[in-house]
Amino acid sequence: MGVDLLNVRGLKELAHQGPVVMVNLMRFRERSLDGDGSGWDAYLRYSALTVPMIKARGGTLLWTGDAKAVALGAQQGNQWDYLALVYYPDVSAFIDMMTSADYENRCDPHRHNGCAEHVIICTNEAYSKFGIGASPSPRV
């Protein structure tokens, strides 16, 4: 896990060039790998550093929440602790942040120390009550 797993080529090949929402799925370690508190504590340190970087690139944190239970689908492998929805004006803003030296050196160590697993799924809006992107028609 780490910035080395970032799918830059795949993201750059996306046909969609507008706003995106990154769906973050996180499973925390019981103890932070650096010994400084829990995995959650390390994630809070990560967030404190990362949110200003997101905002500096025109993005924003839309929503976060605790994962409670798998409601539909396989239970195994789908046990998450926390979810976050993060808006970026385009994929290049996300790539710029994730590949910056500042992110790699200051933020990613906390993410790595706190998260046993962190999956980020790039989405573009098909329908939203938030009205973030330009949706010609809902696909529901």
GROMACS .gro file of C-alpha atoms in nm:
model
  140
    1MET     CA    1   0.000   0.000   0.000
    2GLY     CA    2   0.124   0.347  -0.073
    3VAL     CA    3   0.165   0.609  -0.336
    4ASP     CA    4   0.352   0.346  -0.538
    5LEU     CA    5   0.013   0.176  -0.589
    6LEU     CA    6  -0.137   0.490  -0.744
    7ASN     CA    7  -0.285   0.408  -1.085
    8VAL     CA    8  -0.163   0.725  -1.259
    9ARG     CA    9  -0.171   0.573  -1.608
   10GLY     CA   10  -0.526   0.443  -1.565
   11LEU     CA   11  -0.645   0.775  -1.425
   12LYS     CA   12  -0.484   0.972  -1.708
   13GLU     CA   13  -0.653   0.746  -1.965
   14LEU     CA   14  -1.004   0.823  -1.836
   15ALA     CA   15  -1.224   0.980  -2.101
   16HIS     CA   16  -1.399   1.190  -1.836
   17GLN     CA   17  -1.215   1.519  -1.786
   18GLY     CA   18  -1.452   1.697  -1.546
   19PRO     CA   19  -1.513   1.684  -1.172
   20VAL     CA   20  -1.460   1.357  -0.987
   21VAL     CA   21  -1.544   1.223  -0.645
   22MET     CA   22  -1.298   0.986  -0.489
   23VAL     CA   23  -1.463   0.721  -0.273
   24ASN     CA   24  -1.219   0.627   0.005
   25LEU     CA   25  -1.264   0.297   0.189
   26MET     CA   26  -1.042   0.252   0.494
   27ARG     CA   27  -0.963  -0.024   0.738
   28PHE     CA   28  -0.754   0.094   1.032
   29ARG     CA   29  -0.478  -0.081   1.218
   30GLU     CA   30  -0.539  -0.143   1.586
   31ARG     CA   31  -0.210   0.035   1.665
   32SER     CA   32  -0.031   0.287   1.446
   33LEU     CA   33   0.288   0.143   1.299
   34ASP     CA   34   0.486   0.434   1.442
   35GLY     CA   35   0.365   0.345   1.794
   36ASP     CA   36   0.193   0.682   1.834
   37GLY     CA   37  -0.162   0.580   1.926
   38SER     CA   38  -0.417   0.386   1.727
   39GLY     CA   39  -0.459   0.357   1.353
   40TRP     CA   40  -0.741   0.610   1.385
   41ASP     CA   41  -0.503   0.852   1.559
   42ALA     CA   42  -0.258   0.822   1.269
   43TYR     CA   43  -0.542   0.876   1.022
   44LEU     CA   44  -0.642   1.196   1.204
   45ARG     CA   45  -0.283   1.322   1.167
   46TYR     CA   46  -0.302   1.232   0.797
   47SER     CA   47  -0.632   1.416   0.752
   48ALA     CA   48  -0.507   1.730   0.926
   49LEU     CA   49  -0.225   1.754   0.670
   50THR     CA   50  -0.417   1.635   0.364
   51VAL     CA   51  -0.738   1.840   0.377
   52PRO     CA   52  -0.554   2.172   0.321
   53MET     CA   53  -0.375   2.013   0.023
   54ILE     CA   54  -0.711   1.903  -0.122
   55LYS     CA   55  -0.854   2.254  -0.078
   56ALA     CA   56  -0.545   2.414  -0.236
   57ARG     CA   57  -0.625   2.217  -0.552
   58GLY     CA   58  -0.990   2.321  -0.565
   59GLY     CA   59  -1.122   2.009  -0.393
   60THR     CA   60  -1.324   1.957  -0.081
   61LEU     CA   61  -1.419   1.689   0.164
   62LEU     CA   62  -1.788   1.614   0.095
   63TRP     CA   63  -1.875   1.348   0.350
   64THR     CA   64  -1.721   1.105   0.595
   65GLY     CA   65  -1.873   0.833   0.805
   66ASP     CA   66  -1.820   0.516   0.999
   67ALA     CA   67  -1.886   0.192   0.811
   68LYS     CA   68  -2.135  -0.011   1.012
   69ALA     CA   69  -2.209  -0.332   0.820
   70VAL     CA   70  -2.219  -0.485   0.474
   71ALA     CA   71  -2.584  -0.448   0.375
   72LEU     CA   72  -2.560  -0.637   0.044
   73GLY     CA   73  -2.280  -0.846  -0.094
   74ALA     CA   74  -2.001  -1.062   0.031
   75GLN     CA   75  -1.906  -0.999   0.392
   76GLN     CA   76  -1.553  -1.134   0.355
   77GLY     CA   77  -1.308  -0.869   0.238
   78ASN     CA   78  -1.563  -0.591   0.265
   79GLN     CA   79  -1.531  -0.497   0.629
   80TRP     CA   80  -1.440  -0.128   0.633
   81ASP     CA   81  -1.404   0.109   0.925
   82TYR     CA   82  -1.449   0.445   0.759
   83LEU     CA   83  -1.552   0.606   0.430
   84ALA     CA   84  -1.481   0.949   0.284
   85LEU     CA   85  -1.609   1.118  -0.031
   86VAL     CA   86  -1.366   1.375  -0.166
   87TYR     CA   87  -1.441   1.611  -0.456
   88TYR     CA   88  -1.172   1.723  -0.700
   89PRO     CA   89  -1.230   1.957  -0.996
   90ASP     CA   90  -1.061   1.699  -1.219
   91VAL     CA   91  -0.842   1.391  -1.206
   92SER     CA   92  -0.527   1.595  -1.264
   93ALA     CA   93  -0.581   1.781  -0.933
   94PHE     CA   94  -0.594   1.445  -0.751
   95ILE     CA   95  -0.284   1.316  -0.931
   96ASP     CA   96  -0.100   1.641  -0.862
   97MET     CA   97  -0.165   1.610  -0.490
   98MET     CA   98  -0.091   1.238  -0.462
   99THR     CA   99   0.237   1.264  -0.653
  100SER     CA  100   0.363   1.577  -0.477
  101ALA     CA  101   0.672   1.549  -0.260
  102ASP     CA  102   0.478   1.721   0.020
  103TYR     CA  103   0.211   1.448   0.016
  104GLU     CA  104   0.461   1.164  -0.012
  105ASN     CA  105   0.688   1.292   0.265
  106ARG     CA  106   0.443   1.450   0.511
  107CYS     CA  107   0.103   1.285   0.460
  108ASP     CA  108   0.147   0.935   0.325
  109PRO     CA  109   0.354   0.807   0.619
  110HIS     CA  110   0.059   0.878   0.852
  111ARG     CA  111  -0.182   0.709   0.611
  112HIS     CA  112   0.045   0.405   0.590
  113ASN     CA  113   0.091   0.393   0.969
  114GLY     CA  114  -0.283   0.413   1.031
  115CYS     CA  115  -0.446   0.217   0.750
  116ALA     CA  116  -0.422  -0.158   0.716
  117GLU     CA  117  -0.601  -0.108   0.385
  118HIS     CA  118  -0.707   0.200   0.191
  119VAL     CA  119  -0.888   0.176  -0.142
  120ILE     CA  120  -0.976   0.483  -0.347
  121ILE     CA  121  -1.229   0.454  -0.628
  122CYS     CA  122  -1.251   0.733  -0.885
  123THR     CA  123  -1.608   0.820  -0.981
  124ASN     CA  124  -1.775   1.076  -1.199
  125GLU     CA  125  -2.125   1.196  -1.136
  126ALA     CA  126  -2.417   1.021  -1.301
  127TYR     CA  127  -2.673   1.174  -1.065
  128SER     CA  128  -2.644   1.375  -0.746
  129LYS     CA  129  -2.862   1.584  -0.521
  130PHE     CA  130  -2.539   1.765  -0.433
  131GLY     CA  131  -2.529   1.914  -0.785
  132ILE     CA  132  -2.150   1.910  -0.795
  133GLY     CA  133  -2.086   1.815  -1.155
  134ALA     CA  134  -2.272   1.868  -1.478
  135SER     CA  135  -2.507   1.574  -1.521
  136PRO     CA  136  -2.712   1.582  -1.840
  137SER     CA  137  -2.954   1.322  -1.705
  138PRO     CA  138  -2.967   1.082  -1.412
  139ARG     CA  139  -2.862   0.720  -1.463
  140VAL     CA  140  -3.034   0.541  -1.177
   0.00000   0.00000   0.00000
